[in-house]
N, CA, C and O atoms as a Tinker XYZ file with bonds, in Angstrom:
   400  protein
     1  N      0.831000   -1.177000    0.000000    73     2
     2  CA     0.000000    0.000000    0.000000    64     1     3
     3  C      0.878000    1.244000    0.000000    63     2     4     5
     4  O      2.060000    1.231000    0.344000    81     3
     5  N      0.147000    2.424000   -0.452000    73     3     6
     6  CA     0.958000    3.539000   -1.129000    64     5     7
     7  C      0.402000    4.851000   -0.497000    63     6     8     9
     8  O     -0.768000    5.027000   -0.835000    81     7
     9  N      0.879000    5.797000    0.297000    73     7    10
    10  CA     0.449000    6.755000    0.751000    64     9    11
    11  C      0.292000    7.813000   -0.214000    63    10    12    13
    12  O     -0.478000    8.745000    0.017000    81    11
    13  N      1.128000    7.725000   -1.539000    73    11    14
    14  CA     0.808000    8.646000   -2.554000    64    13    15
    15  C     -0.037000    9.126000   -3.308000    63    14    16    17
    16  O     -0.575000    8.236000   -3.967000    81    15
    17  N     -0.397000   10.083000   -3.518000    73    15    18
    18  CA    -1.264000   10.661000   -4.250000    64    17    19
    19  C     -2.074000   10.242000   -5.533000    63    18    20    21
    20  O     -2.453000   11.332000   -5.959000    81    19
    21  N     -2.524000    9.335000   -6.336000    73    19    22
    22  CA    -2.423000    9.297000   -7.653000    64    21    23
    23  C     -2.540000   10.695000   -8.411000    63    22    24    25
    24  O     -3.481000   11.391000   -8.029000    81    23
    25  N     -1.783000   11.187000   -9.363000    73    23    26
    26  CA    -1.721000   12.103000  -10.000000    64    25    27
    27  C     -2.931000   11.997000  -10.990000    63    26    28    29
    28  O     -3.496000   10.942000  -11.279000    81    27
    29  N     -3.240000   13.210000  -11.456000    73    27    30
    30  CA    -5.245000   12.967000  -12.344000    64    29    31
    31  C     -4.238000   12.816000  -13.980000    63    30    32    33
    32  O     -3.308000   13.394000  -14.542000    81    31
    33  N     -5.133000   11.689000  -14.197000    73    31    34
    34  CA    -5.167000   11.133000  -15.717000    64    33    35
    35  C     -5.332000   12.348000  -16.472000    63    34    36    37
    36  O     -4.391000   12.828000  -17.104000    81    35
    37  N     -6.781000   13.011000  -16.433000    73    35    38
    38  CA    -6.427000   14.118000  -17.234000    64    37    39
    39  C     -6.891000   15.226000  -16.839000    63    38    40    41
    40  O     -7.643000   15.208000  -15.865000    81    39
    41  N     -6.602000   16.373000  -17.425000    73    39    42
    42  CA    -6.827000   17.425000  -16.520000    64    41    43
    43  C     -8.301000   18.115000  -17.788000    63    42    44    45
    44  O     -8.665000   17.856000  -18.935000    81    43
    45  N     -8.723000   19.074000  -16.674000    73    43    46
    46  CA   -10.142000   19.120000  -17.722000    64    45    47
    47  C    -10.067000   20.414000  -18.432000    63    46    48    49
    48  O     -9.811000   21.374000  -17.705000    81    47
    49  N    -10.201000   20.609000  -19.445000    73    47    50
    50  CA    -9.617000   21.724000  -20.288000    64    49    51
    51  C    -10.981000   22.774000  -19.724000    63    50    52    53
    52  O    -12.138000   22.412000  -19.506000    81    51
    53  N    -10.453000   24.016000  -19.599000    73    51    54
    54  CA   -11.670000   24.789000  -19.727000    64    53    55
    55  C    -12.026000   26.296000  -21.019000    63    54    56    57
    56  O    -11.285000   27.152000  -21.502000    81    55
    57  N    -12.649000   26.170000  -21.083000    73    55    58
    58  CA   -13.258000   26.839000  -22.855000    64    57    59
    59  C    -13.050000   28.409000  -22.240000    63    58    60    61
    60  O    -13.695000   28.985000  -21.364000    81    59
    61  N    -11.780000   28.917000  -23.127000    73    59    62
    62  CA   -12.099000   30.249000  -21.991000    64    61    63
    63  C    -12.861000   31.304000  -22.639000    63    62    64    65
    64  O    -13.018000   32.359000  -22.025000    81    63
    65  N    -13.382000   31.149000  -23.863000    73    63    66
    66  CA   -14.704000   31.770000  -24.180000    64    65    67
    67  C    -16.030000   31.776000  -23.632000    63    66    68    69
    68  O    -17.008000   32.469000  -23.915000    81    67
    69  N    -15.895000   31.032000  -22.948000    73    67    70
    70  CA   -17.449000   30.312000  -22.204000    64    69    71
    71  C    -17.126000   30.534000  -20.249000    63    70    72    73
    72  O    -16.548000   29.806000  -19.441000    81    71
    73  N    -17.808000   31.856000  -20.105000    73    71    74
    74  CA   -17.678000   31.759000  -18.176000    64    73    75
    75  C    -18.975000   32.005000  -17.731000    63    74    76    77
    76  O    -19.556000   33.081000  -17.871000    81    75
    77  N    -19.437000   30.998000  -17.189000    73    75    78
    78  CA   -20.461000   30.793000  -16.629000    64    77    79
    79  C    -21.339000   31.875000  -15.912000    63    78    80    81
    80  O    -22.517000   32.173000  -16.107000    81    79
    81  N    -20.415000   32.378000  -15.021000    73    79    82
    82  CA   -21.138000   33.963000  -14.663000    64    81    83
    83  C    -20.765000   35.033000  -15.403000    63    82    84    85
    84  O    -20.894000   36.118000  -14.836000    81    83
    85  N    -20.342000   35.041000  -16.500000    73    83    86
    86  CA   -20.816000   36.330000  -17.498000    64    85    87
    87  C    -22.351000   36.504000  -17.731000    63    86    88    89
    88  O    -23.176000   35.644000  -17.421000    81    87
    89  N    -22.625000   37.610000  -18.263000    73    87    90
    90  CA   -24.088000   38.185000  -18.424000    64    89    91
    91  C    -24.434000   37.268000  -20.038000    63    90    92    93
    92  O    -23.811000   37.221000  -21.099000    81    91
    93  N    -25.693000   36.641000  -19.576000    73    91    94
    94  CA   -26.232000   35.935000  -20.918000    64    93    95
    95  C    -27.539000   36.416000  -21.374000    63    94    96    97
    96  O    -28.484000   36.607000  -20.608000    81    95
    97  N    -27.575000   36.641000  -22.855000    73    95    98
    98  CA   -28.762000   37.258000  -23.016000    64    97    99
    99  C    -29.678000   36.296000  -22.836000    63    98   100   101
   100  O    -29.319000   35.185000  -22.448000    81    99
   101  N    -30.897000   36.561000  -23.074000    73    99   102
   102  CA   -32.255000   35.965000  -22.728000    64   101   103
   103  C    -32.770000   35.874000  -24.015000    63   102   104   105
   104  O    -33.708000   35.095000  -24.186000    81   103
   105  N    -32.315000   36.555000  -25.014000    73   103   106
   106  CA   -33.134000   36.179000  -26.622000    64   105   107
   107  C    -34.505000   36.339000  -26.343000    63   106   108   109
   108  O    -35.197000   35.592000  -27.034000    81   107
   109  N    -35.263000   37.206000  -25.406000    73   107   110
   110  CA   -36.732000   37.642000  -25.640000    64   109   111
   111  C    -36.775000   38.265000  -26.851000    63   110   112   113
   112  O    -35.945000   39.070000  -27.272000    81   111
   113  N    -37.773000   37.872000  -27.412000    73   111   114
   114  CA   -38.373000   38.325000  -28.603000    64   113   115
   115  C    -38.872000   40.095000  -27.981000    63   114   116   117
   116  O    -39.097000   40.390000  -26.807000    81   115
   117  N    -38.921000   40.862000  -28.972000    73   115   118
   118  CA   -39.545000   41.824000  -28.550000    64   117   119
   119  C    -40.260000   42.358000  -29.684000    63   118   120   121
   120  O    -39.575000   42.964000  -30.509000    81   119
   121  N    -41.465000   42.259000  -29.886000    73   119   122
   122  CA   -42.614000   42.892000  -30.931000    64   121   123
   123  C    -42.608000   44.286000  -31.079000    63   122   124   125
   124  O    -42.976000   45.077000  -30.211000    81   123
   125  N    -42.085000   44.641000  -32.450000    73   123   126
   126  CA   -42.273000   46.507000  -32.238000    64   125   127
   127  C    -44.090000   46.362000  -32.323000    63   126   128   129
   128  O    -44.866000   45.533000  -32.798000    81   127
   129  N    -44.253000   47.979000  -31.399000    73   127   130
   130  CA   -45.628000   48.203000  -31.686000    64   129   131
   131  C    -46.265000   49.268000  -32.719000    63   130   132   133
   132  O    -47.420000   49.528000  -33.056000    81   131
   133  N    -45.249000   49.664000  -33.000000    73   131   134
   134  CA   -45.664000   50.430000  -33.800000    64   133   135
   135  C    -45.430000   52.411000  -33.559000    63   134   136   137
   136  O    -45.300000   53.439000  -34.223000    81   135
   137  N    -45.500000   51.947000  -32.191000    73   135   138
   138  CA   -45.181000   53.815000  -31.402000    64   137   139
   139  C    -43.692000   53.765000  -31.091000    63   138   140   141
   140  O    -43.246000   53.191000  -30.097000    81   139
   141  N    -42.765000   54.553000  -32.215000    73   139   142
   142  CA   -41.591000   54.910000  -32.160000    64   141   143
   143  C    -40.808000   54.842000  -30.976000    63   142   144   145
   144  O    -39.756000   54.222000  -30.817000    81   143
   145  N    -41.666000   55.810000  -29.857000    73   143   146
   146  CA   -41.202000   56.010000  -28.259000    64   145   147
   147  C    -41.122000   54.664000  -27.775000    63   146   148   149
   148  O    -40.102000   54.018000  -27.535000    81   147
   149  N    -42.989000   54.124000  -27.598000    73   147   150
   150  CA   -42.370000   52.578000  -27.386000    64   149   151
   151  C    -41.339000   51.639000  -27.675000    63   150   152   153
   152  O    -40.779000   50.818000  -26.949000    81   151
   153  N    -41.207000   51.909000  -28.823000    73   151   154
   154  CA   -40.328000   50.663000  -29.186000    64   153   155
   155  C    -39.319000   50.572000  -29.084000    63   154   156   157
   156  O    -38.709000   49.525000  -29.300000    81   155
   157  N    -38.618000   52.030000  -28.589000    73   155   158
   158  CA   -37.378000   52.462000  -28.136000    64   157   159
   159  C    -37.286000   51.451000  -27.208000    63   158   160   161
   160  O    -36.970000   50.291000  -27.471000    81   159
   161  N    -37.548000   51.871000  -26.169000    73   159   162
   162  CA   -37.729000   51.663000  -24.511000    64   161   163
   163  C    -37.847000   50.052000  -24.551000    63   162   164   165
   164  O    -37.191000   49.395000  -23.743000    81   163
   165  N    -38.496000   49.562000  -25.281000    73   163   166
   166  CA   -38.355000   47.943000  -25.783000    64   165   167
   167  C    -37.344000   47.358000  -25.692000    63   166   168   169
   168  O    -36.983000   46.471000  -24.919000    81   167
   169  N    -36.563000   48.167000  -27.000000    73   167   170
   170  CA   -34.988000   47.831000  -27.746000    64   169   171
   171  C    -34.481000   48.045000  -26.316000    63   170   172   173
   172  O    -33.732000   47.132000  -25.967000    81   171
   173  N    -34.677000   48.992000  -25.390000    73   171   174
   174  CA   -33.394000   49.158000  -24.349000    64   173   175
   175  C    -33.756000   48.201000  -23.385000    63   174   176   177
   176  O    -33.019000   48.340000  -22.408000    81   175
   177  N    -34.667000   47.180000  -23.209000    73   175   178
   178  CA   -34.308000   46.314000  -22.340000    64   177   179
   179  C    -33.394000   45.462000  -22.777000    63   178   180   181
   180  O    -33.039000   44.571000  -22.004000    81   179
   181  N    -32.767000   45.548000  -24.207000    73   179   182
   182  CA   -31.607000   44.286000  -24.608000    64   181   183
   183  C    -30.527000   44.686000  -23.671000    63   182   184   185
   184  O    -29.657000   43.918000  -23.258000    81   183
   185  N    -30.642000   45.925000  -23.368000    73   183   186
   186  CA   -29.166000   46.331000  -22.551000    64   185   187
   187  C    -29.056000   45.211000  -21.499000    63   186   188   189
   188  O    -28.195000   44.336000  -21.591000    81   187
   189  N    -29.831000   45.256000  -20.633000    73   187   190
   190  CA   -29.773000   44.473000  -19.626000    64   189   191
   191  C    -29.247000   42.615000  -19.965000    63   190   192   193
   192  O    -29.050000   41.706000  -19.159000    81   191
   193  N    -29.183000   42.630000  -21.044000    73   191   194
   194  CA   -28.569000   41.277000  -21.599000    64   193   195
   195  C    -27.211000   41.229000  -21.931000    63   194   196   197
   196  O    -26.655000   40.153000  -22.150000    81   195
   197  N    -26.494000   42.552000  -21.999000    73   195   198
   198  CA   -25.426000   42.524000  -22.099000    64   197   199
   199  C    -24.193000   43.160000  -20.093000    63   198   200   201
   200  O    -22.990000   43.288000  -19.867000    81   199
   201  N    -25.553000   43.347000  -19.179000    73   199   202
   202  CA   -25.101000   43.652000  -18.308000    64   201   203
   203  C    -24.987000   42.695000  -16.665000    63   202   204   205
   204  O    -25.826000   41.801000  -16.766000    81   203
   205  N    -24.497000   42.621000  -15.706000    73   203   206
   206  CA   -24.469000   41.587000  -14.677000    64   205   207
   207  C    -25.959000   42.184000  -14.312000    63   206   208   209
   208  O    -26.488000   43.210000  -14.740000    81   207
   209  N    -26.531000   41.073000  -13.254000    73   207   210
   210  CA   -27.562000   41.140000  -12.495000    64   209   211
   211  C    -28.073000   42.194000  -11.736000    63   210   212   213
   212  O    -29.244000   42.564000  -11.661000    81   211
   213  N    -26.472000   42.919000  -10.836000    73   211   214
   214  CA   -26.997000   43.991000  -10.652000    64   213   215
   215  C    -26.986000   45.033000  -11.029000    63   214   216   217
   216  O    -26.913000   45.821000  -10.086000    81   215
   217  N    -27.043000   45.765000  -12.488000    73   215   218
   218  CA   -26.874000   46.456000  -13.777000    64   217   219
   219  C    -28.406000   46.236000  -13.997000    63   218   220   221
   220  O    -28.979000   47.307000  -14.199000    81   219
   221  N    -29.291000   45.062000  -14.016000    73   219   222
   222  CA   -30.594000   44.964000  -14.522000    64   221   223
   223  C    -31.439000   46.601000  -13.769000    63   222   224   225
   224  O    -31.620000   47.666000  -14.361000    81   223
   225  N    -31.665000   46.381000  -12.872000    73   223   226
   226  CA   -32.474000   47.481000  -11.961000    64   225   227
   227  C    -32.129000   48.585000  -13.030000    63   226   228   229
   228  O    -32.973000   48.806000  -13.899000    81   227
   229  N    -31.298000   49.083000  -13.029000    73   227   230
   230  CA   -30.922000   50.411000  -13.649000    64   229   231
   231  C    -31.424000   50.243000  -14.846000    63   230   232   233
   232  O    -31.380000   51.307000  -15.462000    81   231
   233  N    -31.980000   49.203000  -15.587000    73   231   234
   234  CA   -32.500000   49.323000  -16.937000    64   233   235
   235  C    -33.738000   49.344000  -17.485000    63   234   236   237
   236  O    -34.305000   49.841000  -18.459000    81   235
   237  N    -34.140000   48.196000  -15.951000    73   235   238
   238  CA   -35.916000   48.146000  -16.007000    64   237   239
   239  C    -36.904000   49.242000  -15.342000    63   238   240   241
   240  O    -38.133000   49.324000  -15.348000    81   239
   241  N    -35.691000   50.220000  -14.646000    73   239   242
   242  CA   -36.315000   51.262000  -14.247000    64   241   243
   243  C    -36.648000   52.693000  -15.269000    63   242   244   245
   244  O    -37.500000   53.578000  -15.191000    81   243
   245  N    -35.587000   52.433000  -16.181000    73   243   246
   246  CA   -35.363000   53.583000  -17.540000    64   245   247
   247  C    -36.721000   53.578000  -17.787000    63   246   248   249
   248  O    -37.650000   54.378000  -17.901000    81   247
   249  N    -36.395000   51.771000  -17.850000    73   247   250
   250  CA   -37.729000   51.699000  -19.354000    64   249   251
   251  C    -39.200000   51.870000  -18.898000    63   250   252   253
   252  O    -40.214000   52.226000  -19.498000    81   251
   253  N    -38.933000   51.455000  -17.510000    73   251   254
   254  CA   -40.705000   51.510000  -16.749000    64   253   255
   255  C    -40.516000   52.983000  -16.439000    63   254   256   257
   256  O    -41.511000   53.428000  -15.865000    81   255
   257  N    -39.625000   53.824000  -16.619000    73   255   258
   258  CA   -40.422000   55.486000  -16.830000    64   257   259
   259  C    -40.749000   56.344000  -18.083000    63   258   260   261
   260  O    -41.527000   57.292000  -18.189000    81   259
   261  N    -39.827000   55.668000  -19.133000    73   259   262
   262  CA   -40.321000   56.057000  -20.401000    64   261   263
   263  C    -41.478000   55.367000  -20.571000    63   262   264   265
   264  O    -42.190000   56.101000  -21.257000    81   263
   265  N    -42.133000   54.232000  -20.295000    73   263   266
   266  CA   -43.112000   53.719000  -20.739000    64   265   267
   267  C    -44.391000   54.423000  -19.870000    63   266   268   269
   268  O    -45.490000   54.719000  -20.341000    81   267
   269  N    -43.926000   54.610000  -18.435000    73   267   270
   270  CA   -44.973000   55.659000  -17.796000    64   269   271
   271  C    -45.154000   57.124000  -18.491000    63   270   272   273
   272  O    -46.283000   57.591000  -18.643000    81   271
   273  N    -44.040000   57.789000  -18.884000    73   271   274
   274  CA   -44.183000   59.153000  -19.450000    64   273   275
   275  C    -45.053000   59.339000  -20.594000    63   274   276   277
   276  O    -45.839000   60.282000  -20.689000    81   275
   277  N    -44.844000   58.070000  -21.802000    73   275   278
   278  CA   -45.576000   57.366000  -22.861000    64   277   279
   279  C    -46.635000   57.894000  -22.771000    63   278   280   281
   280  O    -47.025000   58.885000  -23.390000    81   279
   281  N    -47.542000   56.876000  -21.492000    73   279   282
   282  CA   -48.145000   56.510000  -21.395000    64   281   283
   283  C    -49.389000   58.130000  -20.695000    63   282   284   285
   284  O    -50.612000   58.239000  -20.782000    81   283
   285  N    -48.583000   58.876000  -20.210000    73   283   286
   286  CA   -48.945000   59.709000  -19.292000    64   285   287
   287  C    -49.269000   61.163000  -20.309000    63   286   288   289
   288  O    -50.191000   61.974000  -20.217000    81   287
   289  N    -48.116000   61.100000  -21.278000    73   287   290
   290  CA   -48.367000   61.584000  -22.580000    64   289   291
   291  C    -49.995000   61.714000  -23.348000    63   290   292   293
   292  O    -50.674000   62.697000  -23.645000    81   291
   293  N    -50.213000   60.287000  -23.489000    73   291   294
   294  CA   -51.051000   60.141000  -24.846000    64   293   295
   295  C    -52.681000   60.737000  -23.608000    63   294   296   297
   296  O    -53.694000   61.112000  -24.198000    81   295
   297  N    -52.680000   60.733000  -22.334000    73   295   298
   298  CA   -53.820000   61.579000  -21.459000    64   297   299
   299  C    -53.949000   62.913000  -21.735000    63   298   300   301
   300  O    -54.981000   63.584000  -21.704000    81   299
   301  N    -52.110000   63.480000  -22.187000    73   299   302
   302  CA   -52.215000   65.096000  -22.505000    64   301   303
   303  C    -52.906000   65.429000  -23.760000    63   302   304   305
   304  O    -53.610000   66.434000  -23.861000    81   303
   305  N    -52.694000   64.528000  -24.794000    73   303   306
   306  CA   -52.906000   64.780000  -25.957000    64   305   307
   307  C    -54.197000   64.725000  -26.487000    63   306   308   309
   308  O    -54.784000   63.647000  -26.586000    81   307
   309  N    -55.022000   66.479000  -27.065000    73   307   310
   310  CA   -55.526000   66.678000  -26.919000    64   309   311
   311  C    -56.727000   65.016000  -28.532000    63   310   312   313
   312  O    -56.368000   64.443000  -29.561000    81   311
   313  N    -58.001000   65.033000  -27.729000    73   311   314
   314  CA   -58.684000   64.137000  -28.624000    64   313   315
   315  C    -59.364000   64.536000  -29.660000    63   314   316   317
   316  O    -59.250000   65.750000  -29.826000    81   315
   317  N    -59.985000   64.042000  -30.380000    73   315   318
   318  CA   -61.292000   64.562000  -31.297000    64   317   319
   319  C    -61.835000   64.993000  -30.487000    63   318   320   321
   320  O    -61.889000   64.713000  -29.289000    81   319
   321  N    -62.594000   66.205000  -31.463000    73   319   322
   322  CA   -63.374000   66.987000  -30.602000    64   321   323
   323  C    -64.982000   66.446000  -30.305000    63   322   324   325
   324  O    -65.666000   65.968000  -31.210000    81   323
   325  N    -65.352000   66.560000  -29.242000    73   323   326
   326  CA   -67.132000   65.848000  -28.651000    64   325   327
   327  C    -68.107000   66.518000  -29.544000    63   326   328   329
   328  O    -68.108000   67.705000  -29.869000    81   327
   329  N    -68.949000   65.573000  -29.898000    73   327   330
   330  CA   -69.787000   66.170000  -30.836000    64   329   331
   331  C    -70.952000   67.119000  -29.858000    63   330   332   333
   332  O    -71.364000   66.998000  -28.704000    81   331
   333  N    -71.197000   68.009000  -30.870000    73   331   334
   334  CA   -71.796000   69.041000  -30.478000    64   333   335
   335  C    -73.500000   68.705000  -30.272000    63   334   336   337
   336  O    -74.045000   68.213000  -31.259000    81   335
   337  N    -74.219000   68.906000  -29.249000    73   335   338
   338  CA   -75.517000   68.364000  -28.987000    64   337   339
   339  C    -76.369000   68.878000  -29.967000    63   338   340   341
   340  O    -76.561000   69.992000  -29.481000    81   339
   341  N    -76.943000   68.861000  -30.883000    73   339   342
   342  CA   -77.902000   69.586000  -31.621000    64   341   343
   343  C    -79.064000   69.588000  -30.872000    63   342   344   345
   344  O    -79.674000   70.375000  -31.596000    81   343
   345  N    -80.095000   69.248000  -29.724000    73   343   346
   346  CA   -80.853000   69.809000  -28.611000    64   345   347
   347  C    -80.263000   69.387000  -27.490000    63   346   348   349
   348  O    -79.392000   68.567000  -27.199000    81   347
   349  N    -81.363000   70.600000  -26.598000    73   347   350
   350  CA   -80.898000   69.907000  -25.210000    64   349   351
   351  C    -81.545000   68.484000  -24.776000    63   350   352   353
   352  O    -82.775000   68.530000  -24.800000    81   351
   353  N    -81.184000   67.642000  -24.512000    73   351   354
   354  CA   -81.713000   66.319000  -24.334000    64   353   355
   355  C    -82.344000   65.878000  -23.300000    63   354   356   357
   356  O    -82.889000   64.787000  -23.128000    81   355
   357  N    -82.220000   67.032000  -22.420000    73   355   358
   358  CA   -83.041000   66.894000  -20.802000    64   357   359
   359  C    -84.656000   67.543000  -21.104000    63   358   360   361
   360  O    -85.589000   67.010000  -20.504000    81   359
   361  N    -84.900000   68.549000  -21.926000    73   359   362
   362  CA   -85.953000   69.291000  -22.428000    64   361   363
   363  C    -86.878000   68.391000  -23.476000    63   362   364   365
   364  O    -86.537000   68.291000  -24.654000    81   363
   365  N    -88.138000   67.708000  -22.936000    73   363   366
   366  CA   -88.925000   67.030000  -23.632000    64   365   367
   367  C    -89.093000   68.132000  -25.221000    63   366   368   369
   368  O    -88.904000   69.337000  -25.391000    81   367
   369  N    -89.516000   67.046000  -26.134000    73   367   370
   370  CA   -89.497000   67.736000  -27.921000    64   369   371
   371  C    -91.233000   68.188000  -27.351000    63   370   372   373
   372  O    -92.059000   67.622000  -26.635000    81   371
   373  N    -91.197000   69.723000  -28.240000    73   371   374
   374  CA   -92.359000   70.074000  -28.135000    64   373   375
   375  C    -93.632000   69.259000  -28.342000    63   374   376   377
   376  O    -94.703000   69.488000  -27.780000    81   375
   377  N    -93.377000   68.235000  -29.259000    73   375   378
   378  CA   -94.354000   67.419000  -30.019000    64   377   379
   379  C    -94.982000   66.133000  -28.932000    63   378   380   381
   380  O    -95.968000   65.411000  -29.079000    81   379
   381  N    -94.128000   66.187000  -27.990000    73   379   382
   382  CA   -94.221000   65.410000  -26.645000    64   381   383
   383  C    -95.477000   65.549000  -25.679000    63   382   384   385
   384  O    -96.339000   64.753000  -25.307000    81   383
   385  N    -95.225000   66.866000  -25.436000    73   383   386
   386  CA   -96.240000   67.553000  -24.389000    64   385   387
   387  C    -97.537000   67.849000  -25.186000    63   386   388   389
   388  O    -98.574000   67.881000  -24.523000    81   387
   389  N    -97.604000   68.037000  -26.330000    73   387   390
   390  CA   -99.345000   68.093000  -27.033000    64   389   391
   391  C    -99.864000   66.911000  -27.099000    63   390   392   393
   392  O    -99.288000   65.979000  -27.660000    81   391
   393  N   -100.907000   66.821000  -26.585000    73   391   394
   394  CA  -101.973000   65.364000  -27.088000    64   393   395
   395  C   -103.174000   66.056000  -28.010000    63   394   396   397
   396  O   -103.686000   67.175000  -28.023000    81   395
   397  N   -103.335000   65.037000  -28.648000    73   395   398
   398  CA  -104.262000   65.049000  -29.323000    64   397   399
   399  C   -105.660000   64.498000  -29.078000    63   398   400
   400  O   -106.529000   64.613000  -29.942000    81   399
């Protein structure tokens, strides 16, 4: 019997392109919608695929205020205009109140 060590058969190569805790994207699909602003704010969540974990916060917060401002926007913007009452609608039609 042998108090020695066995030395390792082989040693395990490691890929040094490939490190496990680097930042990996997620390949979410992201659908433009069609509103320029939106779709910005979309595109910038890829950032967060190129950044560590705690880098995310800082990105999902951008985008959840451009998407609030967006959003807070299209309330300012003024609408079609309300159509105009042609009578008053609380005031029975003259033709109402006569019997015949």
């Amino acid at each position: 019997m042998s108090d020695a060590v066995p030395e390792p058969s082989q040693e395990v190569a490691v890929d040094p392109e490939h490190d496990p805790a680097a930042p990996a994207p997620l390949n979410v699909v992201r659908t433009p919608t069609g509103d320029p602003e939106v779709d910005a704010r979309l595109e910038r969540l890829g950032d967060a695929d190129h950044l560590a974990t705690d880098g995310h916060m800082e990105v999902y917060e951008d985008v959840h205020r451009g998407l609030r401002d967006a959003l807070t926007a299209l309330d300012a913007r003024p609408g079609p205009p309300a159509p105009s009452p042609s009578h008053d609608q609380r005031a029975p039609s003259p033709s109402y109140g006569t019997r015949s």
